[in-house]
Short mmCIF file of C-alpha atoms and ligand atoms in Angstrom, two decimals:
data_model
loop_
_atom_site.label_atom_id
_atom_site.label_comp_id
_atom_site.label_asym_id
_atom_site.label_seq_id
_atom_site.Cartn_x
_atom_site.Cartn_y
_atom_site.Cartn_z
CA UNK A 71 -184.15 -42.52 -111.31
CA UNK A 72 -184.11 -40.29 -108.23
CA UNK A 73 -180.39 -40.89 -107.74
CA UNK A 74 -179.90 -39.31 -111.12
CA UNK A 75 -182.01 -36.30 -110.13
CA UNK A 76 -180.17 -35.96 -106.82
CA UNK A 77 -176.89 -36.11 -108.64
CA UNK A 78 -178.03 -33.42 -111.09
CA UNK A 79 -179.27 -31.18 -108.26
CA UNK A 80 -175.93 -31.56 -106.45
CA UNK A 81 -174.18 -29.76 -109.30
CA UNK A 82 -176.76 -27.86 -111.41
CA UNK A 83 -179.06 -25.40 -109.58
CA UNK A 84 -182.41 -27.18 -109.55
CA UNK A 85 -180.82 -30.00 -111.54
CA UNK A 86 -181.29 -28.09 -114.80
CA UNK A 87 -179.78 -25.53 -117.16
CA UNK A 88 -183.14 -23.87 -117.92
CA UNK A 89 -185.94 -23.67 -115.31
CA UNK A 90 -188.91 -25.23 -117.12
CA UNK A 91 -186.97 -28.52 -117.38
CA UNK A 92 -187.27 -28.96 -113.60
CA UNK A 93 -191.01 -29.71 -113.96
CA UNK A 94 -191.90 -27.21 -111.23
CA UNK A 95 -195.12 -26.53 -113.10
CA UNK A 96 -196.27 -30.17 -112.97
CA UNK A 97 -194.35 -31.77 -110.09
CA UNK A 98 -192.54 -35.09 -110.16
CA UNK A 99 -189.02 -36.10 -111.13
CA UNK A 100 -187.91 -35.24 -114.64
CA UNK A 101 -186.14 -38.12 -116.37
CA UNK A 102 -183.19 -37.12 -118.57
CA UNK A 103 -183.76 -37.51 -122.29
CA UNK A 104 -181.27 -39.84 -123.94
CA UNK A 105 -182.12 -39.49 -127.63
CA UNK A 106 -184.75 -38.41 -130.10
CA UNK A 107 -185.70 -39.45 -133.61
CA UNK A 108 -188.51 -38.14 -135.78
CA UNK A 109 -191.60 -37.46 -133.66
CA UNK A 110 -190.30 -39.45 -130.68
CA UNK A 111 -188.04 -38.93 -127.68
CA UNK A 112 -186.51 -41.69 -125.57
CA UNK A 113 -185.66 -41.09 -121.92
CA UNK A 114 -182.70 -42.43 -119.97
CA UNK A 115 -184.86 -45.30 -118.67
CA UNK A 116 -185.43 -46.38 -122.26
CA UNK A 117 -189.08 -45.25 -122.40
CA UNK A 118 -190.25 -43.88 -125.68
CA UNK A 119 -192.81 -41.05 -126.13
CA UNK A 120 -194.57 -39.13 -128.86
CA UNK A 121 -192.96 -35.72 -128.35
CA UNK A 122 -194.87 -32.43 -128.38
CA UNK A 123 -192.00 -30.35 -127.01
CA UNK A 124 -189.82 -30.50 -130.11
CA UNK A 125 -187.01 -28.76 -128.22
CA UNK A 126 -189.55 -25.88 -127.76
CA UNK A 127 -189.95 -25.38 -131.47
CA UNK A 128 -186.69 -25.97 -133.37
CA UNK A 129 -187.45 -29.60 -134.24
CA UNK A 130 -189.93 -28.60 -136.95
CA UNK A 131 -188.75 -31.41 -139.24
CA UNK A 132 -188.74 -33.92 -136.40
CA UNK A 133 -185.64 -34.88 -134.44
CA UNK A 134 -182.37 -35.88 -136.10
CA UNK A 135 -183.55 -35.39 -139.67
CA UNK A 136 -180.94 -37.27 -141.75
CA UNK A 137 -180.25 -34.36 -144.13
CA UNK A 138 -179.73 -31.96 -141.25
CA UNK A 139 -177.53 -34.39 -139.33
CA UNK A 140 -175.42 -34.98 -142.44
CA UNK A 141 -175.01 -31.22 -143.01
CA UNK A 142 -173.85 -30.83 -139.40
CA UNK A 143 -171.38 -33.72 -139.67
CA UNK A 144 -169.91 -32.34 -142.89
CA UNK A 145 -169.64 -28.83 -141.45
CA UNK A 146 -168.02 -30.13 -138.25
CA UNK A 147 -165.40 -31.96 -140.30
CA UNK A 148 -164.49 -28.65 -141.99
CA UNK A 149 -163.83 -26.94 -138.63
CA UNK A 150 -166.01 -25.99 -135.68
CA UNK A 151 -165.55 -22.25 -135.61
CA UNK A 152 -163.41 -19.67 -137.38
CA UNK A 153 -164.38 -16.31 -135.92
CA UNK A 154 -164.63 -15.02 -139.47
CA UNK A 155 -167.42 -14.71 -142.02
CA UNK A 156 -168.43 -17.82 -143.98
CA UNK A 157 -170.41 -18.17 -147.19
CA UNK A 158 -173.05 -20.25 -145.43
CA UNK A 159 -174.03 -17.45 -143.05
CA UNK A 160 -174.74 -15.23 -146.03
CA UNK A 161 -176.87 -18.00 -147.51
CA UNK A 162 -178.82 -18.48 -144.26
CA UNK A 163 -179.48 -14.74 -144.01
CA UNK A 164 -180.67 -14.72 -147.63
CA UNK A 165 -182.90 -17.71 -146.90
CA UNK A 166 -184.50 -15.72 -144.06
CA UNK A 167 -185.04 -12.59 -146.15
CA UNK A 168 -186.36 -14.62 -149.07
CA UNK A 169 -189.23 -15.80 -146.88
CA UNK A 170 -189.66 -12.73 -144.70
CA UNK A 171 -189.33 -9.52 -146.73
CA UNK A 172 -189.27 -7.02 -143.81
CA UNK A 173 -185.91 -8.57 -142.78
CA UNK A 174 -184.06 -6.44 -145.35
CA UNK A 175 -180.78 -6.87 -143.45
CA UNK A 176 -179.98 -9.69 -141.03
CA UNK A 177 -177.52 -10.09 -138.14
CA UNK A 178 -177.02 -13.64 -136.87
CA UNK A 179 -176.58 -14.22 -133.13
CA UNK A 180 -176.69 -17.36 -130.99
CA UNK A 181 -179.85 -17.03 -128.85
CA UNK A 182 -183.24 -15.38 -129.00
CA UNK A 183 -182.31 -13.46 -125.87
CA UNK A 184 -179.42 -11.83 -127.70
CA UNK A 185 -181.62 -11.03 -130.69
CA UNK A 186 -184.28 -9.18 -128.66
CA UNK A 187 -181.70 -7.52 -126.40
CA UNK A 188 -179.93 -6.20 -129.49
CA UNK A 189 -183.23 -5.07 -131.01
CA UNK A 190 -183.95 -3.00 -127.89
CA UNK A 191 -180.48 -1.45 -127.89
CA UNK A 192 -180.79 -0.68 -131.59
CA UNK A 193 -184.22 0.92 -131.14
CA UNK A 194 -182.94 3.05 -128.28
CA UNK A 195 -179.80 3.98 -130.20
CA UNK A 196 -181.73 4.92 -133.32
CA UNK A 197 -184.44 6.95 -131.58
CA UNK A 198 -182.44 8.44 -128.70
CA UNK A 199 -185.37 7.44 -126.45
CA UNK A 200 -185.48 5.16 -123.40
CA UNK A 201 -188.93 3.66 -122.89
CA UNK A 202 -189.83 0.17 -124.09
CA UNK A 203 -193.43 -1.02 -124.23
CA UNK A 204 -194.05 -4.75 -123.79
CA UNK A 205 -197.13 -6.83 -123.10
CA UNK A 206 -197.77 -8.93 -120.00
CA UNK A 207 -197.36 -12.62 -120.78
CA UNK A 208 -195.06 -12.07 -123.76
CA UNK A 209 -191.61 -13.61 -123.29
CA UNK A 210 -188.64 -12.08 -125.06
CA UNK A 211 -185.73 -13.89 -123.44
CA UNK A 212 -184.03 -13.08 -120.18
CA UNK A 213 -182.32 -9.71 -120.68
CA UNK A 214 -183.06 -7.30 -117.82
CA UNK A 215 -185.31 -4.80 -119.57
CA UNK A 216 -187.53 -7.57 -120.95
CA UNK A 217 -187.74 -9.81 -117.89
CA UNK A 218 -190.85 -8.10 -116.57
CA UNK A 219 -194.27 -9.84 -116.62
CA UNK A 220 -192.72 -12.26 -119.09
CA UNK A 221 -194.96 -15.31 -119.31
CA UNK A 222 -194.25 -19.03 -119.12
CA UNK A 223 -191.07 -19.55 -117.10
CA UNK A 224 -191.94 -16.83 -114.61
CA UNK A 225 -195.61 -17.80 -114.58
CA UNK A 226 -194.69 -21.37 -113.74
CA UNK A 227 -192.37 -20.19 -110.99
CA UNK A 228 -195.20 -17.96 -109.70
CA UNK A 229 -193.16 -14.76 -109.74
CA UNK A 230 -194.07 -11.59 -111.64
CA UNK A 231 -190.48 -10.73 -112.42
CA UNK A 232 -186.95 -11.80 -111.64
CA UNK A 233 -184.91 -10.70 -108.65
CA UNK A 234 -181.72 -8.98 -109.70
CA UNK A 235 -183.38 -6.76 -112.29
CA UNK A 236 -182.68 -3.21 -111.08
CA UNK A 237 -185.50 -0.76 -110.58
CA UNK A 238 -183.76 1.34 -113.21
CA UNK A 239 -183.81 -1.41 -115.82
CA UNK A 240 -187.47 -2.16 -115.14
CA UNK A 241 -188.49 1.51 -114.85
CA UNK A 242 -188.03 2.13 -118.56
CA UNK A 243 -190.20 -0.88 -119.43
CA UNK A 244 -193.91 -0.13 -119.64
CA UNK A 245 -196.02 -3.29 -119.37
CA UNK A 246 -199.51 -3.28 -120.92
CA UNK A 247 -202.22 -5.94 -121.12
CA UNK A 248 -201.94 -7.89 -124.38
CA UNK A 249 -204.52 -7.06 -127.03
CA UNK A 250 -205.76 -3.95 -125.22
CA UNK A 251 -206.03 -1.26 -127.89
CA UNK A 252 -207.20 1.41 -125.44
CA UNK A 253 -204.28 0.83 -123.07
CA UNK A 254 -201.85 1.02 -125.98
CA UNK A 255 -203.37 4.19 -127.40
CA UNK A 256 -203.38 5.78 -123.93
CA UNK A 257 -199.72 4.83 -123.37
CA UNK A 258 -198.75 6.57 -126.59
CA UNK A 259 -200.88 9.60 -125.72
CA UNK A 260 -199.12 9.92 -122.38
CA UNK A 261 -195.54 8.84 -123.16
CA UNK A 262 -195.35 8.92 -126.99
CA UNK A 263 -192.27 11.14 -127.25
CA UNK A 264 -190.35 8.87 -124.83
CA UNK A 265 -191.19 5.51 -126.41
CA UNK A 266 -188.22 3.98 -128.26
CA UNK A 267 -189.96 0.74 -129.18
CA UNK A 268 -192.94 -1.52 -128.77
CA UNK A 269 -192.00 -5.20 -128.66
CA UNK A 270 -194.54 -7.99 -128.98
CA UNK A 271 -194.58 -11.64 -129.85
CA UNK A 272 -196.04 -11.84 -133.36
CA UNK A 273 -198.56 -14.16 -131.70
CA UNK A 274 -198.10 -14.80 -127.98
CA UNK A 275 -197.05 -18.41 -127.41
CA UNK A 276 -195.38 -18.24 -124.01
CA UNK A 277 -198.59 -17.93 -121.96
CA UNK A 278 -200.10 -20.80 -123.85
CA UNK A 279 -200.98 -19.97 -127.45
CA UNK A 280 -202.99 -16.78 -127.97
CA UNK A 281 -204.62 -15.60 -131.19
CA UNK A 282 -203.79 -11.90 -131.63
CA UNK A 283 -207.03 -9.91 -131.93
CA UNK A 284 -207.33 -8.93 -135.60
CA UNK A 285 -205.89 -5.47 -136.09
CA UNK A 286 -203.83 -5.39 -132.89
CA UNK A 287 -200.44 -5.82 -134.59
CA UNK A 288 -201.53 -3.30 -137.22
CA UNK A 289 -202.45 -0.75 -134.55
CA UNK A 290 -199.01 -1.14 -132.96
CA UNK A 291 -197.40 -0.61 -136.37
CA UNK A 292 -199.47 2.51 -137.01
CA UNK A 293 -198.86 4.07 -133.59
CA UNK A 294 -195.13 3.37 -133.83
CA UNK A 295 -194.92 4.92 -137.27
CA UNK A 296 -196.91 8.01 -136.25
CA UNK A 297 -194.94 8.54 -133.05
CA UNK A 298 -191.45 7.73 -134.34
CA UNK A 299 -191.06 4.55 -132.30
CA UNK A 300 -189.62 1.26 -133.56
CA UNK A 301 -191.98 -1.72 -133.90
CA UNK A 302 -190.12 -4.91 -132.88
CA UNK A 303 -191.90 -8.14 -133.73
CA UNK A 304 -190.51 -11.12 -131.83
CA UNK A 305 -190.83 -14.19 -134.05
CA UNK A 306 -188.25 -16.25 -132.13
CA UNK A 307 -190.91 -18.88 -131.50
CA UNK A 308 -193.42 -18.20 -134.30
CA UNK A 309 -190.88 -17.51 -137.08
CA UNK A 310 -191.06 -20.14 -139.84
CA UNK A 311 -193.14 -22.20 -137.37
CA UNK A 312 -196.63 -20.63 -137.12
CA UNK A 313 -196.51 -20.50 -140.92
CA UNK A 314 -194.00 -20.20 -143.80
CA UNK A 315 -193.41 -16.50 -143.01
CA UNK A 316 -194.08 -16.69 -139.29
CA UNK A 317 -197.18 -15.16 -137.78
CA UNK A 318 -196.53 -11.95 -139.72
CA UNK A 319 -197.07 -14.04 -142.85
CA UNK A 320 -200.32 -15.45 -141.49
CA UNK A 321 -201.70 -11.92 -141.02
CA UNK A 322 -200.18 -10.71 -144.31
CA UNK A 323 -202.08 -13.41 -146.19
CA UNK A 324 -205.32 -12.52 -144.39
CA UNK A 325 -204.78 -8.84 -145.20
CA UNK A 326 -204.06 -9.53 -148.85
CA UNK A 327 -207.18 -11.72 -149.07
CA UNK A 328 -209.18 -8.87 -147.50
CA UNK A 329 -207.67 -6.33 -149.92
CA UNK A 330 -205.77 -4.44 -147.18
CA UNK A 331 -202.13 -3.38 -147.34
CA UNK A 332 -200.20 -5.67 -144.89
CA UNK A 333 -198.55 -4.04 -141.88
CA UNK A 334 -194.76 -4.20 -141.52
CA UNK A 335 -192.45 -4.60 -138.52
CA UNK A 336 -189.40 -2.31 -138.33
CA UNK A 337 -187.29 -4.98 -136.64
CA UNK A 338 -187.93 -8.69 -136.26
CA UNK A 339 -186.23 -11.37 -134.18
CA UNK A 340 -185.88 -15.05 -135.02
CA UNK A 341 -184.47 -18.08 -133.21
CA UNK A 342 -185.57 -21.67 -132.58
CA UNK A 343 -186.46 -22.92 -136.11
CA UNK A 344 -183.69 -20.98 -137.92
CA UNK A 345 -181.08 -23.00 -136.00
CA UNK A 346 -182.77 -26.33 -136.60
CA UNK A 347 -181.82 -27.38 -133.04
CA UNK A 348 -178.49 -25.59 -132.89
CA UNK A 349 -177.78 -22.15 -131.36
CA UNK A 350 -178.70 -19.71 -134.13
CA UNK A 351 -180.93 -16.68 -133.77
CA UNK A 352 -181.19 -13.47 -135.75
CA UNK A 353 -182.20 -9.85 -135.77
CA UNK A 354 -183.55 -8.50 -139.03
CA UNK A 355 -185.23 -5.35 -140.22
CA UNK A 356 -185.23 -2.11 -142.15
CA UNK A 357 -181.91 -1.33 -143.79
CA UNK A 358 -181.58 2.17 -142.30
CA UNK A 359 -182.07 0.79 -138.78
CA UNK A 360 -179.91 -2.30 -139.24
CA UNK A 361 -177.07 -0.17 -140.62
CA UNK A 362 -176.91 1.57 -137.24
CA UNK A 363 -175.25 -1.64 -135.98
CA UNK A 364 -171.46 -1.85 -135.63
CA UNK A 365 -169.31 -1.83 -137.75
CA UNK A 366 -171.45 0.53 -139.88
CA UNK A 367 -173.09 2.45 -137.06
CA UNK A 368 -172.77 3.42 -133.40
CA UNK A 369 -174.85 0.59 -131.84
CA UNK A 370 -172.47 -2.10 -130.62
CA UNK A 371 -173.16 -5.82 -130.87
CA UNK A 372 -170.81 -8.77 -131.29
CA UNK A 373 -170.45 -12.52 -130.70
CA UNK A 374 -167.51 -14.94 -130.68
CA UNK A 375 -169.76 -17.76 -131.90
CA UNK A 376 -172.21 -15.67 -133.96
CA UNK A 377 -172.90 -17.41 -137.26
CA UNK A 378 -171.07 -20.50 -136.02
CA UNK A 379 -170.52 -22.73 -139.08
CA UNK A 380 -171.83 -25.96 -137.56
CA UNK A 381 -174.92 -24.26 -136.16
CA UNK A 382 -175.52 -22.43 -139.43
CA UNK A 383 -175.26 -25.72 -141.32
CA UNK A 384 -178.12 -27.11 -139.23
CA UNK A 385 -180.20 -23.96 -139.72
CA UNK A 386 -179.59 -23.75 -143.44
CA UNK A 387 -180.36 -27.43 -144.04
CA UNK A 388 -183.54 -27.08 -141.97
CA UNK A 389 -184.73 -23.92 -143.71
CA UNK A 390 -184.14 -25.41 -147.16
CA UNK A 391 -186.33 -28.39 -146.29
CA UNK A 392 -189.21 -26.15 -145.17
CA UNK A 393 -191.42 -26.36 -148.24
CA UNK A 394 -195.08 -25.44 -148.52
CA UNK A 395 -195.88 -29.17 -148.08
CA UNK A 396 -194.19 -29.22 -144.68
CA UNK A 397 -196.46 -26.44 -143.42
CA UNK A 398 -199.53 -28.05 -144.96
CA UNK A 399 -198.76 -31.30 -143.12
CA UNK A 400 -198.04 -29.59 -139.79
CA UNK A 401 -201.14 -27.43 -140.15
CA UNK A 402 -203.36 -30.41 -140.87
CA UNK A 403 -202.04 -32.37 -137.88
CA UNK A 404 -202.26 -29.32 -135.61
CA UNK A 405 -205.90 -28.93 -136.62
CA UNK A 406 -206.52 -32.64 -135.96
CA UNK A 407 -204.79 -32.44 -132.58
CA UNK A 408 -206.77 -29.35 -131.55
CA UNK A 409 -210.09 -30.81 -132.69
CA UNK A 410 -209.42 -34.32 -131.33
CA UNK A 411 -208.22 -33.30 -127.87
CA UNK A 412 -210.95 -30.68 -127.59
CA UNK A 413 -213.64 -33.23 -128.51
CA UNK A 414 -212.21 -35.71 -125.96
CA UNK A 415 -212.42 -33.05 -123.24
CA UNK A 416 -215.91 -31.99 -124.27
CA UNK A 417 -217.19 -35.58 -124.31
CA UNK A 418 -215.95 -36.06 -120.76
CA UNK A 419 -217.32 -32.71 -119.58
CA UNK A 420 -213.87 -31.16 -119.03
CA UNK A 421 -214.12 -27.36 -119.31
CA UNK A 422 -211.39 -26.05 -121.59
CA UNK A 423 -210.48 -23.55 -124.27
CA UNK A 424 -208.22 -24.06 -127.28
CA UNK A 425 -205.45 -21.59 -128.19
CA UNK A 426 -204.44 -21.32 -131.85
CA UNK A 427 -202.04 -19.17 -133.88
CA UNK A 428 -201.24 -20.54 -137.33
CA UNK A 429 -199.96 -24.09 -136.79
CA UNK A 430 -199.47 -23.53 -133.03
CA UNK A 431 -201.80 -25.18 -130.51
CA UNK A 432 -202.35 -25.19 -126.77
CA UNK A 433 -205.17 -26.03 -124.37
CA UNK A 434 -206.38 -24.06 -121.35
CA UNK A 435 -208.07 -26.31 -118.80
CA UNK A 436 -210.82 -24.71 -116.75
CA UNK A 437 -211.34 -21.76 -119.10
CA UNK A 438 -214.57 -21.24 -121.07
CA UNK A 439 -213.02 -18.83 -123.59
CA UNK A 440 -209.66 -18.67 -125.28
CA UNK A 441 -207.66 -16.06 -123.38
CA UNK A 442 -206.19 -12.88 -124.86
CA UNK A 443 -204.54 -11.29 -121.81
CA UNK A 444 -202.11 -12.90 -119.39
CA UNK A 445 -204.59 -12.35 -116.53
CA UNK A 446 -207.11 -14.47 -118.44
CA UNK A 447 -204.53 -17.19 -119.20
CA UNK A 448 -203.18 -17.21 -115.65
CA UNK A 449 -206.44 -18.45 -114.08
CA UNK A 450 -206.41 -21.71 -116.05
CA UNK A 451 -206.42 -24.85 -113.90
CA UNK A 452 -202.70 -25.63 -113.62
CA UNK A 453 -203.34 -28.54 -111.23
CA UNK A 454 -205.56 -30.22 -113.78
CA UNK A 455 -202.83 -29.64 -116.34
CA UNK A 456 -200.28 -31.33 -114.06
CA UNK A 457 -202.60 -34.32 -113.79
CA UNK A 458 -203.05 -34.37 -117.59
CA UNK A 459 -199.28 -34.12 -118.11
CA UNK A 460 -198.48 -37.13 -115.91
CA UNK A 461 -201.37 -39.19 -117.23
CA UNK A 462 -200.39 -38.58 -120.86
CA UNK A 463 -196.80 -39.40 -120.01
CA UNK A 464 -197.96 -42.76 -118.66
CA UNK A 465 -199.74 -43.21 -122.00
CA UNK A 466 -196.53 -42.51 -123.92
CA UNK A 467 -196.99 -38.83 -124.77
CA UNK A 468 -194.45 -36.20 -123.76
CA UNK A 469 -196.07 -32.77 -123.31
CA UNK A 470 -194.41 -29.48 -122.38
CA UNK A 471 -194.15 -29.60 -118.56
CA UNK A 472 -196.09 -26.35 -118.07
CA UNK A 473 -199.64 -25.21 -118.78
CA UNK A 474 -198.24 -21.98 -120.24
CA UNK A 475 -196.49 -23.57 -123.21
CA UNK A 476 -197.39 -24.40 -126.78
CA UNK A 477 -197.64 -28.02 -127.98
CA UNK A 478 -195.30 -28.41 -130.94
CA UNK A 479 -196.19 -30.61 -133.91
CA UNK A 480 -193.46 -31.46 -136.43
CA UNK A 481 -193.33 -32.67 -140.02
CA UNK A 482 -192.31 -36.09 -138.67
CA UNK A 483 -195.56 -36.47 -136.71
CA UNK A 484 -198.14 -38.79 -138.22
CA UNK A 485 -201.89 -39.23 -137.96
CA UNK A 486 -201.12 -42.18 -135.68
CA UNK A 487 -199.11 -39.91 -133.35
CA UNK A 488 -202.02 -37.50 -133.13
CA UNK A 489 -204.40 -40.41 -132.48
CA UNK A 490 -202.11 -41.57 -129.64
CA UNK A 491 -202.27 -38.10 -128.11
CA UNK A 492 -206.04 -37.82 -128.54
CA UNK A 493 -206.59 -41.26 -126.97
CA UNK A 494 -204.28 -40.37 -124.09
CA UNK A 495 -206.11 -37.08 -123.50
CA UNK A 496 -209.45 -38.93 -123.66
CA UNK A 497 -208.29 -41.52 -121.12
CA UNK A 498 -207.31 -38.74 -118.72
CA UNK A 499 -210.52 -36.79 -119.33
CA UNK A 500 -212.67 -39.87 -118.66
CA UNK A 501 -210.89 -40.40 -115.36
CA UNK A 502 -211.79 -36.88 -114.21
CA UNK A 503 -215.52 -37.46 -113.56
C1 PLP B 675 -187.62 -18.74 -126.80
C2 PLP B 675 -187.98 -17.31 -126.95
C3 PLP B 675 -187.04 -16.28 -126.75
C4 PLP B 675 -185.67 -16.53 -126.17
O1 PLP B 675 -184.87 -17.33 -126.99
P1 PLP B 675 -183.61 -18.08 -126.31
O2 PLP B 675 -182.92 -18.69 -127.49
O3 PLP B 675 -184.18 -19.07 -125.34
O4 PLP B 675 -182.79 -17.04 -125.63
C5 PLP B 675 -187.40 -14.99 -127.07
N1 PLP B 675 -188.63 -14.71 -127.53
C6 PLP B 675 -189.56 -15.66 -127.71
C7 PLP B 675 -190.89 -15.29 -128.27
C8 PLP B 675 -189.27 -16.98 -127.41
O5 PLP B 675 -190.23 -17.92 -127.54
#
């Protein structure tokens, strides 16, 4: 096993192509994954686990869903890439708008990083302003302006921000504590005329899962509208995952039930689920803003593999299988997982808090209250999490290898899978006395 890791490290920096895969947050030697099917992954040593990583969200139907695999195989046989528009990309964009009305126009890209980077450029181009407001602990991909106080990957590495981001790129990014209405209002009072955009995760899920304080997204929307700034909601993780219309849809339904007019984002970014495990992401939003993009407008954006036909086939097949029943099932199992693991911890006297946002779940060991800000999330007991991670792995459960990540439940998970996870968490908790 370690020969394999040495071999990987001799060619890939840290042995990986994305930092969290190196297990720096939990220690130990990551074993390569060989295959995955339904709710399970199998590593290169042939060990099989109930998987709560789900490729960090895309595997919402479970791994290698036969309909999705067939769509990919058929698309591949028709040609891997044309560098021209296809009918399927139009259909995928329509599928997105049909579920998420604020995405009046859609541009497909390949990664969430590209989607948020383009959203920032578009907001700056449309407003003629420079300043971006983001919240500590929210991750928006690894473009320079957004790689400041950016949650999970950086939190795990123990660095506030990346080297190589120029002071200039960071200077126009104002970082505020998440959920802090006073800080946000004060920032607009002081810098309002210079703020091009506020970007936030619809619900933060890259510092563990955080429930947005009710009214916080609405306040951002109101301040942006009043001050002429663009409200960018990042649903790369939450989109079509936290609920059928992302976390925006969760709040929309609460607002409608309460008789309040739902708030609206100006721009929204998607990724993860909309590619069904292949590289598809998207920027969507108000027509007048989106039509500022090239070739209609002056804001440039392009991609050789944007809307790639094989990737789009996976995304489209996935989206079309996402019925109300899928979300009901995932929601029920997420509730059972949250309640079961929490009860196991409580029974064993393990201090913890549960993070929830729609169907998303995570656990914060050592915290009495569910955190809202990154400072609150950051003081969770990461050593205890590392111990939990390895213990659950021994029990056949594959968790995200960082305390700052969400645990992903898919439609392929069963009550038995949740019971396996709850039993594994209980076994660890009992050993902690
Ligand atoms: C994953 C993620 C991104 C970045 O997407 P990539 O496809 O990894 O570039 C951006 N924003 C959020 C909220 C994410 O969770």
